Amino acid sequence: MTAGQDDGRPNRRLTDFILHDETGAAQPLEMLEINDLFITGLILPLEGSVDKKKEEGVRCEGFGRIESWDISGYEDGSPVIWISTDIADYDCQKAAASYKKYYDHFFEKARACLEVYKKLAKSSGGDPDISLDELLAGMARSMSGSKYFSGTASLKEFIISQGEFIYKQLIGLELKPNDKGFEDIPALIALREESKKQANFASAQVMPSNATLRIGSGTAGEEKKNHMDSVDEEDEDAKLARLLQEEEDWKSRKQRKNPRSSSSSNKFYIKINEDEIANDYPLPAYYKTSLQETDEFIVFDNDYDVYDIEDLPRSMLHNWALYNSDSRLISLELLPMKPCSEIDVTIFG
């Protein structure tokens, strides 16, 4: 679903919103698979006004129900969450403060979908032939700026846990001419399988052993119907359990957020401007990438979150260079000498 699609349906913006059940209790968007969900929020025209102060909307309570949801923004690199009722499609923008804990979680899942897309789609500069380890390393790096994860291990754990979700979103996308079908990409298939293993392990940990022996009675047709009803009920229970477990995991990750962030927020550094040191260095040059380069996350197989700089692995570095996001060689002087939460420069090596 994209803004301005040609099916004649109205497209609107939705802000300060809450998604809830018929009792008014806030619910995650994916609970739509189990219960009817409704919307309370401020509805605005899709095209925003230049003067934000003069923008007027209509606040509606408990409208809907929500029929479906979708994620767009793959081309732009920024996720857009859409929800649809029988009447219109809504571009979800800023959630109400009381609903942020639900919406932020779903938004990070959507962002993970976009990042995987960029890593695997040729049309976005990705490589469909990378391994799962390379995909996870690239994802951990591209999502490292998120305030919801304490480090690399936490990010990888989250991405793997959402493997099934990411797979389902990507295989439903329309392919561009040079793109490989996502259902055939080894790394995405491996991510989905790893996610299933994780889910099965978690399920086995809590699965009660209360099965009973039943003497068969009735017709085969009745038995088959009862079995199918049981499977459907189990599937619904499994969905609910999965969503509840996801919420608990999300809360846990937020609580494990790197404790250094609170203490280091008071630190500051004197920023060096490139213009100030330009005369001390040669004319600008650019780094040329090598086909043999490997991501640092793969080299160290970092499956833990580091809370102290003293715990970081130490290795020798030879034949090295420092460069920015444009691949332009830059000086180490632009970085602070000590860790600092307010740093606003990114250097690669």
mmCIF file of C-alpha atoms in Angstrom:
data_model
loop_
_atom_site.group_PDB
_atom_site.id
_atom_site.type_symbol
_atom_site.label_atom_id
_atom_site.label_comp_id
_atom_site.label_asym_id
_atom_site.label_seq_id
_atom_site.Cartn_x
_atom_site.Cartn_y
_atom_site.Cartn_z
ATOM 1 C CA MET A 1 0.000 0.000 0.000
ATOM 2 C CA THR A 2 1.355 3.396 -0.912
ATOM 3 C CA ALA A 3 0.109 6.914 -0.486
ATOM 4 C CA GLY A 4 -2.003 8.027 -3.410
ATOM 5 C CA GLN A 5 -2.687 4.572 -4.816
ATOM 6 C CA ASP A 6 -5.178 4.414 -7.673
ATOM 7 C CA ASP A 7 -7.953 2.399 -6.045
ATOM 8 C CA GLY A 8 -9.997 5.492 -5.184
ATOM 9 C CA ARG A 9 -9.773 4.960 -1.416
ATOM 10 C CA PRO A 10 -9.122 8.047 0.744
ATOM 11 C CA ASN A 11 -5.645 8.218 2.311
ATOM 12 C CA ARG A 12 -5.244 10.156 5.550
ATOM 13 C CA ARG A 13 -2.724 10.777 8.293
ATOM 14 C CA LEU A 14 -3.263 9.538 11.832
ATOM 15 C CA THR A 15 -1.530 11.064 14.843
ATOM 16 C CA ASP A 16 -1.816 10.988 18.646
ATOM 17 C CA PHE A 17 -3.471 7.611 18.196
ATOM 18 C CA ILE A 18 -4.186 4.512 20.255
ATOM 19 C CA LEU A 19 -5.189 1.111 18.882
ATOM 20 C CA HIS A 20 -7.472 -0.722 21.290
ATOM 21 C CA ASP A 21 -10.011 -3.499 21.655
ATOM 22 C CA GLU A 22 -13.746 -2.989 22.121
ATOM 23 C CA THR A 23 -13.259 -2.454 25.867
ATOM 24 C CA GLY A 24 -10.833 0.425 25.221
ATOM 25 C CA ALA A 25 -7.731 -1.477 26.371
ATOM 26 C CA ALA A 26 -4.627 -0.638 24.294
ATOM 27 C CA GLN A 27 -3.402 -3.544 22.155
ATOM 28 C CA PRO A 28 -0.427 -4.211 19.845
ATOM 29 C CA LEU A 29 -1.337 -3.933 16.154
ATOM 30 C CA GLU A 30 -0.653 -7.622 15.528
ATOM 31 C CA MET A 31 -3.402 -8.562 17.991
ATOM 32 C CA LEU A 32 -5.611 -7.903 14.967
ATOM 33 C CA GLU A 33 -4.954 -11.570 14.105
ATOM 34 C CA ILE A 34 -6.895 -12.540 17.233
ATOM 35 C CA ASN A 35 -9.257 -9.719 18.247
ATOM 36 C CA ASP A 36 -11.134 -6.854 16.627
ATOM 37 C CA LEU A 37 -9.186 -3.604 17.030
ATOM 38 C CA PHE A 38 -10.377 -0.007 16.828
ATOM 39 C CA ILE A 39 -8.727 3.412 16.540
ATOM 40 C CA THR A 40 -8.829 6.549 18.637
ATOM 41 C CA GLY A 41 -6.801 9.464 17.329
ATOM 42 C CA LEU A 42 -6.495 12.699 15.382
ATOM 43 C CA ILE A 43 -7.226 12.382 11.644
ATOM 44 C CA LEU A 44 -5.490 14.811 9.256
ATOM 45 C CA PRO A 45 -5.337 15.191 5.450
ATOM 46 C CA LEU A 46 -2.586 13.107 3.867
ATOM 47 C CA GLU A 47 -0.821 16.173 2.483
ATOM 48 C CA GLY A 48 0.402 18.288 5.376
ATOM 49 C CA SER A 49 0.044 22.057 5.579
ATOM 50 C CA VAL A 50 3.102 24.314 5.363
ATOM 51 C CA ASP A 51 1.956 26.062 8.531
ATOM 52 C CA LYS A 52 1.756 23.294 11.120
ATOM 53 C CA LYS A 53 0.027 25.589 13.623
ATOM 54 C CA LYS A 54 -2.915 26.120 11.267
ATOM 55 C CA GLU A 55 -3.285 22.424 10.542
ATOM 56 C CA GLU A 56 -6.649 21.228 11.741
ATOM 57 C CA GLY A 57 -7.749 17.672 12.190
ATOM 58 C CA VAL A 58 -10.718 15.770 13.542
ATOM 59 C CA ARG A 59 -10.373 13.679 16.666
ATOM 60 C CA CYS A 60 -12.362 10.459 16.473
ATOM 61 C CA GLU A 61 -12.982 7.947 19.236
ATOM 62 C CA GLY A 62 -13.175 4.199 18.716
ATOM 63 C CA PHE A 63 -13.670 4.148 14.946
ATOM 64 C CA GLY A 64 -13.008 1.201 12.685
ATOM 65 C CA ARG A 65 -12.720 -1.678 13.050
ATOM 66 C CA ILE A 66 -9.225 -2.131 11.594
ATOM 67 C CA GLU A 67 -9.366 -4.545 8.661
ATOM 68 C CA SER A 68 -5.654 -4.813 7.827
ATOM 69 C CA TRP A 69 -2.218 -3.231 8.165
ATOM 70 C CA ASP A 70 0.744 -2.841 5.834
ATOM 71 C CA ILE A 71 4.319 -1.542 5.737
ATOM 72 C CA SER A 72 5.648 0.708 2.970
ATOM 73 C CA GLY A 73 8.687 2.933 2.537
ATOM 74 C CA TYR A 74 11.072 0.327 1.122
ATOM 75 C CA GLU A 75 12.093 2.712 -1.649
ATOM 76 C CA ASP A 76 12.691 5.654 0.680
ATOM 77 C CA GLY A 77 14.427 3.683 3.419
ATOM 78 C CA SER A 78 12.060 4.852 6.170
ATOM 79 C CA PRO A 79 9.165 2.651 7.309
ATOM 80 C CA VAL A 80 5.591 3.869 6.973
ATOM 81 C CA ILE A 81 2.893 1.945 8.839
ATOM 82 C CA TRP A 82 -0.553 1.899 7.246
ATOM 83 C CA ILE A 83 -3.782 0.685 8.827
ATOM 84 C CA SER A 84 -6.993 0.242 6.862
ATOM 85 C CA THR A 85 -10.671 0.334 7.733
ATOM 86 C CA ASP A 86 -13.586 -0.286 5.369
ATOM 87 C CA ILE A 87 -13.578 3.413 4.504
ATOM 88 C CA ALA A 88 -9.974 4.645 4.292
ATOM 89 C CA ASP A 89 -6.253 3.953 4.666
ATOM 90 C CA TYR A 90 -4.327 5.739 7.424
ATOM 91 C CA ASP A 91 -0.643 6.668 7.533
ATOM 92 C CA CYS A 92 0.301 6.148 11.196
ATOM 93 C CA GLN A 93 2.545 8.935 12.409
ATOM 94 C CA LYS A 94 3.052 9.902 16.042
ATOM 95 C CA ALA A 95 1.387 7.565 18.533
ATOM 96 C CA ALA A 96 -0.141 8.843 21.763
ATOM 97 C CA ALA A 97 2.317 8.880 24.670
ATOM 98 C CA SER A 98 0.452 6.066 26.408
ATOM 99 C CA TYR A 99 0.643 3.901 23.266
ATOM 100 C CA LYS A 100 4.313 4.433 22.387
ATOM 101 C CA LYS A 101 5.496 1.265 24.130
ATOM 102 C CA TYR A 102 3.386 -0.779 21.704
ATOM 103 C CA TYR A 103 3.983 1.270 18.579
ATOM 104 C CA ASP A 104 7.746 1.653 19.042
ATOM 105 C CA HIS A 105 8.076 -2.126 19.170
ATOM 106 C CA PHE A 106 6.158 -2.611 15.928
ATOM 107 C CA PHE A 107 8.020 0.262 14.263
ATOM 108 C CA GLU A 108 11.379 -1.397 15.030
ATOM 109 C CA LYS A 109 10.079 -4.614 13.465
ATOM 110 C CA ALA A 110 9.105 -2.643 10.365
ATOM 111 C CA ARG A 111 12.521 -0.975 10.315
ATOM 112 C CA ALA A 112 14.179 -4.387 10.484
ATOM 113 C CA CYS A 113 12.188 -5.416 7.385
ATOM 114 C CA LEU A 114 13.448 -2.369 5.488
ATOM 115 C CA GLU A 115 17.048 -2.946 6.544
ATOM 116 C CA VAL A 116 16.937 -6.605 5.461
ATOM 117 C CA TYR A 117 15.417 -5.468 2.160
ATOM 118 C CA LYS A 118 18.293 -3.033 1.590
ATOM 119 C CA LYS A 119 20.853 -5.736 2.393
ATOM 120 C CA LEU A 120 19.339 -8.326 0.019
ATOM 121 C CA ALA A 121 17.695 -6.444 -2.873
ATOM 122 C CA LYS A 122 20.004 -5.678 -5.806
ATOM 123 C CA SER A 123 17.865 -2.671 -6.720
ATOM 124 C CA SER A 124 18.785 -1.128 -3.346
ATOM 125 C CA GLY A 125 22.479 -1.957 -3.598
ATOM 126 C CA GLY A 126 22.166 -5.209 -1.668
ATOM 127 C CA ASP A 127 23.584 -8.672 -2.290
ATOM 128 C CA PRO A 128 21.139 -11.623 -2.276
ATOM 129 C CA ASP A 129 24.018 -14.105 -1.993
ATOM 130 C CA ILE A 130 25.402 -13.029 1.393
ATOM 131 C CA SER A 131 25.377 -15.488 4.285
ATOM 132 C CA LEU A 132 23.169 -15.250 7.359
ATOM 133 C CA ASP A 133 26.179 -14.176 9.453
ATOM 134 C CA GLU A 134 26.925 -11.378 6.999
ATOM 135 C CA LEU A 135 23.273 -10.320 7.011
ATOM 136 C CA LEU A 136 23.133 -10.231 10.817
ATOM 137 C CA ALA A 137 26.410 -8.311 11.020
ATOM 138 C CA GLY A 138 25.187 -5.750 8.504
ATOM 139 C CA MET A 139 21.857 -5.433 10.302
ATOM 140 C CA ALA A 140 23.533 -4.969 13.672
ATOM 141 C CA ARG A 141 25.635 -2.198 12.184
ATOM 142 C CA SER A 142 22.831 -0.393 10.336
ATOM 143 C CA MET A 143 20.477 -0.509 13.334
ATOM 144 C CA SER A 144 23.130 0.223 15.952
ATOM 145 C CA GLY A 145 21.853 3.762 16.455
ATOM 146 C CA SER A 146 18.560 2.528 17.910
ATOM 147 C CA LYS A 147 17.923 3.586 21.488
ATOM 148 C CA TYR A 148 16.147 0.319 22.256
ATOM 149 C CA PHE A 149 19.087 -2.087 22.133
ATOM 150 C CA SER A 150 22.013 -2.412 24.507
ATOM 151 C CA GLY A 151 24.472 -3.701 21.925
ATOM 152 C CA THR A 152 25.247 -6.078 19.081
ATOM 153 C CA ALA A 153 24.010 -9.235 20.795
ATOM 154 C CA SER A 154 20.704 -7.627 21.723
ATOM 155 C CA LEU A 155 20.204 -6.458 18.130
ATOM 156 C CA LYS A 156 21.017 -9.856 16.628
ATOM 157 C CA GLU A 157 18.703 -11.531 19.120
ATOM 158 C CA PHE A 158 15.876 -9.195 18.121
ATOM 159 C CA ILE A 159 16.453 -9.665 14.378
ATOM 160 C CA ILE A 160 16.490 -13.459 14.685
ATOM 161 C CA SER A 161 13.343 -13.415 16.826
ATOM 162 C CA GLN A 162 11.592 -11.515 14.015
ATOM 163 C CA GLY A 163 12.838 -13.788 11.217
ATOM 164 C CA GLU A 164 9.401 -15.222 10.442
ATOM 165 C CA PHE A 165 7.815 -11.757 10.465
ATOM 166 C CA ILE A 166 10.515 -10.313 8.168
ATOM 167 C CA TYR A 167 10.264 -13.269 5.771
ATOM 168 C CA LYS A 168 6.482 -12.910 5.407
ATOM 169 C CA GLN A 169 6.728 -9.183 4.742
ATOM 170 C CA LEU A 170 9.439 -9.448 2.091
ATOM 171 C CA ILE A 171 8.031 -12.352 0.074
ATOM 172 C CA GLY A 172 4.839 -10.336 -0.415
ATOM 173 C CA LEU A 173 6.611 -7.420 -2.110
ATOM 174 C CA GLU A 174 6.499 -6.774 -5.846
ATOM 175 C CA LEU A 175 9.893 -7.534 -7.375
ATOM 176 C CA LYS A 176 11.890 -5.148 -9.501
ATOM 177 C CA PRO A 177 13.354 -6.455 -12.802
ATOM 178 C CA ASN A 178 16.815 -7.370 -11.478
ATOM 179 C CA ASP A 179 15.779 -8.521 -8.004
ATOM 180 C CA LYS A 180 15.850 -12.151 -6.949
ATOM 181 C CA GLY A 181 12.665 -13.573 -5.418
ATOM 182 C CA PHE A 182 12.955 -13.208 -1.648
ATOM 183 C CA GLU A 183 11.561 -16.692 -1.059
ATOM 184 C CA ASP A 184 14.674 -18.027 -2.857
ATOM 185 C CA ILE A 185 17.310 -15.996 -0.987
ATOM 186 C CA PRO A 186 19.392 -18.337 1.237
ATOM 187 C CA ALA A 187 20.104 -15.781 3.982
ATOM 188 C CA LEU A 188 16.411 -14.917 4.379
ATOM 189 C CA ILE A 189 15.438 -18.590 4.452
ATOM 190 C CA ALA A 190 18.158 -19.240 7.047
ATOM 191 C CA LEU A 191 16.926 -16.294 9.131
ATOM 192 C CA ARG A 192 13.415 -17.697 9.078
ATOM 193 C CA GLU A 193 14.624 -21.168 10.088
ATOM 194 C CA GLU A 194 16.724 -19.740 12.916
ATOM 195 C CA SER A 195 13.676 -17.831 14.124
ATOM 196 C CA LYS A 196 11.602 -21.024 14.086
ATOM 197 C CA LYS A 197 14.265 -22.879 16.075
ATOM 198 C CA GLN A 198 14.263 -20.125 18.670
ATOM 199 C CA ALA A 199 10.457 -20.151 18.876
ATOM 200 C CA ASN A 200 10.308 -23.956 19.130
ATOM 201 C CA PHE A 201 12.919 -23.959 21.886
ATOM 202 C CA ALA A 202 10.995 -21.327 23.849
ATOM 203 C CA SER A 203 7.768 -23.282 23.344
ATOM 204 C CA ALA A 204 9.382 -26.514 24.529
ATOM 205 C CA GLN A 205 10.548 -24.785 27.703
ATOM 206 C CA VAL A 206 6.977 -23.998 28.761
ATOM 207 C CA MET A 207 5.005 -26.809 27.087
ATOM 208 C CA PRO A 208 2.948 -28.640 29.766
ATOM 209 C CA SER A 209 2.938 -32.414 29.665
ATOM 210 C CA ASN A 210 -0.773 -32.956 30.272
ATOM 211 C CA ALA A 211 -1.730 -35.105 27.273
ATOM 212 C CA THR A 212 -4.339 -37.795 27.992
ATOM 213 C CA LEU A 213 -5.222 -41.026 26.223
ATOM 214 C CA ARG A 214 -8.677 -40.946 24.578
ATOM 215 C CA ILE A 215 -10.592 -43.965 23.318
ATOM 216 C CA GLY A 216 -11.775 -43.236 19.759
ATOM 217 C CA SER A 217 -15.497 -42.882 19.191
ATOM 218 C CA GLY A 218 -17.770 -41.378 16.555
ATOM 219 C CA THR A 219 -17.222 -41.164 12.829
ATOM 220 C CA ALA A 220 -13.966 -40.427 11.062
ATOM 221 C CA GLY A 221 -15.484 -37.180 9.753
ATOM 222 C CA GLU A 222 -16.286 -35.991 13.262
ATOM 223 C CA GLU A 223 -12.800 -36.885 14.456
ATOM 224 C CA LYS A 224 -11.253 -34.945 11.566
ATOM 225 C CA LYS A 225 -13.464 -31.906 12.297
ATOM 226 C CA ASN A 226 -12.581 -32.027 15.995
ATOM 227 C CA HIS A 227 -8.909 -32.296 15.093
ATOM 228 C CA MET A 228 -9.101 -29.298 12.739
ATOM 229 C CA ASP A 229 -10.949 -27.237 15.376
ATOM 230 C CA SER A 230 -8.257 -28.180 17.869
ATOM 231 C CA VAL A 231 -5.481 -27.171 15.451
ATOM 232 C CA ASP A 232 -7.169 -23.812 14.773
ATOM 233 C CA GLU A 233 -7.554 -23.209 18.499
ATOM 234 C CA GLU A 234 -3.931 -24.162 19.126
ATOM 235 C CA ASP A 235 -2.792 -21.848 16.338
ATOM 236 C CA GLU A 236 -4.705 -18.953 17.867
ATOM 237 C CA ASP A 237 -3.321 -19.748 21.306
ATOM 238 C CA ALA A 238 0.175 -19.958 19.827
ATOM 239 C CA LYS A 239 -0.251 -16.554 18.154
ATOM 240 C CA LEU A 240 -1.383 -14.992 21.418
ATOM 241 C CA ALA A 241 1.471 -16.613 23.333
ATOM 242 C CA ARG A 242 3.973 -15.413 20.726
ATOM 243 C CA LEU A 243 2.716 -11.830 20.859
ATOM 244 C CA LEU A 244 2.713 -11.769 24.654
ATOM 245 C CA GLN A 245 6.218 -13.242 24.729
ATOM 246 C CA GLU A 246 7.391 -10.614 22.224
ATOM 247 C CA GLU A 247 6.075 -7.859 24.488
ATOM 248 C CA GLU A 248 7.927 -9.331 27.464
ATOM 249 C CA ASP A 249 11.137 -9.678 25.442
ATOM 250 C CA TRP A 250 10.804 -6.077 24.249
ATOM 251 C CA LYS A 251 10.425 -4.805 27.821
ATOM 252 C CA SER A 252 13.429 -6.883 28.854
ATOM 253 C CA ARG A 253 15.603 -5.470 26.055
ATOM 254 C CA LYS A 254 14.699 -1.922 26.998
ATOM 255 C CA GLN A 255 15.625 -2.626 30.619
ATOM 256 C CA ARG A 256 18.954 -4.111 29.532
ATOM 257 C CA LYS A 257 19.810 -1.004 27.539
ATOM 258 C CA ASN A 258 23.482 -0.210 28.100
ATOM 259 C CA PRO A 259 23.831 1.327 31.600
ATOM 260 C CA ARG A 260 26.720 3.427 30.321
ATOM 261 C CA SER A 261 24.246 5.574 28.406
ATOM 262 C CA SER A 262 22.908 7.198 31.567
ATOM 263 C CA SER A 263 26.291 7.876 33.108
ATOM 264 C CA SER A 264 28.014 8.959 29.906
ATOM 265 C CA SER A 265 25.284 11.449 29.032
ATOM 266 C CA ASN A 266 27.026 13.968 31.288
ATOM 267 C CA LYS A 267 30.303 13.663 29.391
ATOM 268 C CA PHE A 268 31.179 16.105 26.640
ATOM 269 C CA TYR A 269 34.077 16.760 24.316
ATOM 270 C CA ILE A 270 35.509 19.642 22.349
ATOM 271 C CA LYS A 271 34.558 19.005 18.744
ATOM 272 C CA ILE A 272 37.278 19.503 16.128
ATOM 273 C CA ASN A 273 36.087 21.121 12.916
ATOM 274 C CA GLU A 274 37.612 19.751 9.693
ATOM 275 C CA ASP A 275 38.252 23.287 8.442
ATOM 276 C CA GLU A 276 40.468 23.954 11.458
ATOM 277 C CA ILE A 277 42.873 21.128 10.629
ATOM 278 C CA ALA A 278 42.618 21.163 6.814
ATOM 279 C CA ASN A 279 46.047 22.772 6.374
ATOM 280 C CA ASP A 280 47.682 20.018 8.440
ATOM 281 C CA TYR A 281 46.749 17.263 5.981
ATOM 282 C CA PRO A 282 47.001 16.458 2.245
ATOM 283 C CA LEU A 283 44.167 17.214 -0.156
ATOM 284 C CA PRO A 284 41.032 15.043 0.278
ATOM 285 C CA ALA A 285 41.264 11.487 -1.041
ATOM 286 C CA TYR A 286 38.859 8.572 -1.062
ATOM 287 C CA TYR A 287 39.149 5.051 0.262
ATOM 288 C CA LYS A 288 38.827 2.251 -2.308
ATOM 289 C CA THR A 289 37.031 -0.766 -0.916
ATOM 290 C CA SER A 290 38.433 -4.264 -1.225
ATOM 291 C CA LEU A 291 36.458 -7.360 -2.143
ATOM 292 C CA GLN A 292 38.224 -9.215 0.679
ATOM 293 C CA GLU A 293 36.909 -7.017 3.480
ATOM 294 C CA THR A 294 35.036 -8.652 6.368
ATOM 295 C CA ASP A 295 32.737 -7.058 8.901
ATOM 296 C CA GLU A 296 34.186 -6.659 12.392
ATOM 297 C CA PHE A 297 31.130 -8.337 13.907
ATOM 298 C CA ILE A 298 31.905 -11.511 11.949
ATOM 299 C CA VAL A 299 35.617 -11.484 12.816
ATOM 300 C CA PHE A 300 34.972 -11.392 16.555
ATOM 301 C CA ASP A 301 31.658 -13.288 16.521
ATOM 302 C CA ASN A 302 30.482 -10.917 19.226
ATOM 303 C CA ASP A 303 27.590 -12.703 20.933
ATOM 304 C CA TYR A 304 27.648 -10.581 24.053
ATOM 305 C CA ASP A 305 26.983 -6.965 24.897
ATOM 306 C CA VAL A 306 30.013 -5.030 26.150
ATOM 307 C CA TYR A 307 29.332 -2.692 29.042
ATOM 308 C CA ASP A 308 32.901 -1.556 29.720
ATOM 309 C CA ILE A 309 35.521 -0.479 27.199
ATOM 310 C CA GLU A 310 38.088 -2.538 29.120
ATOM 311 C CA ASP A 311 36.201 -5.716 28.155
ATOM 312 C CA LEU A 312 36.552 -5.148 24.404
ATOM 313 C CA PRO A 313 38.665 -7.652 22.423
ATOM 314 C CA ARG A 314 42.135 -6.382 21.514
ATOM 315 C CA SER A 315 43.841 -7.122 18.208
ATOM 316 C CA MET A 316 46.581 -5.761 15.970
ATOM 317 C CA LEU A 317 45.565 -3.588 13.019
ATOM 318 C CA HIS A 318 47.716 -3.466 9.864
ATOM 319 C CA ASN A 319 47.345 -1.706 6.521
ATOM 320 C CA TRP A 320 44.467 0.368 7.830
ATOM 321 C CA ALA A 321 42.604 3.537 6.882
ATOM 322 C CA LEU A 322 39.926 5.733 8.439
ATOM 323 C CA TYR A 323 37.079 7.176 6.365
ATOM 324 C CA ASN A 324 33.597 8.641 6.718
ATOM 325 C CA SER A 325 30.256 7.508 5.290
ATOM 326 C CA ASP A 326 31.207 9.042 1.920
ATOM 327 C CA SER A 327 34.436 6.953 1.874
ATOM 328 C CA ARG A 328 36.539 10.105 2.201
ATOM 329 C CA LEU A 329 39.718 9.603 4.227
ATOM 330 C CA ILE A 330 39.600 11.560 7.476
ATOM 331 C CA SER A 331 41.727 12.219 10.524
ATOM 332 C CA LEU A 332 41.461 10.460 13.858
ATOM 333 C CA GLU A 333 41.437 13.937 15.430
ATOM 334 C CA LEU A 334 37.741 14.179 14.665
ATOM 335 C CA LEU A 335 36.973 11.522 17.279
ATOM 336 C CA PRO A 336 37.022 12.181 21.038
ATOM 337 C CA MET A 337 39.751 10.391 23.021
ATOM 338 C CA LYS A 338 37.217 8.871 25.429
ATOM 339 C CA PRO A 339 33.694 7.412 25.024
ATOM 340 C CA CYS A 340 31.061 10.121 24.804
ATOM 341 C CA SER A 341 27.304 9.882 24.297
ATOM 342 C CA GLU A 342 27.066 13.186 22.432
ATOM 343 C CA ILE A 343 29.457 12.284 19.601
ATOM 344 C CA ASP A 344 27.998 13.238 16.206
ATOM 345 C CA VAL A 345 30.666 11.954 13.808
ATOM 346 C CA THR A 346 30.882 8.441 12.355
ATOM 347 C CA ILE A 347 34.225 6.971 11.307
ATOM 348 C CA PHE A 348 34.823 3.612 9.644
ATOM 349 C CA GLY A 349 38.087 1.698 9.447
#
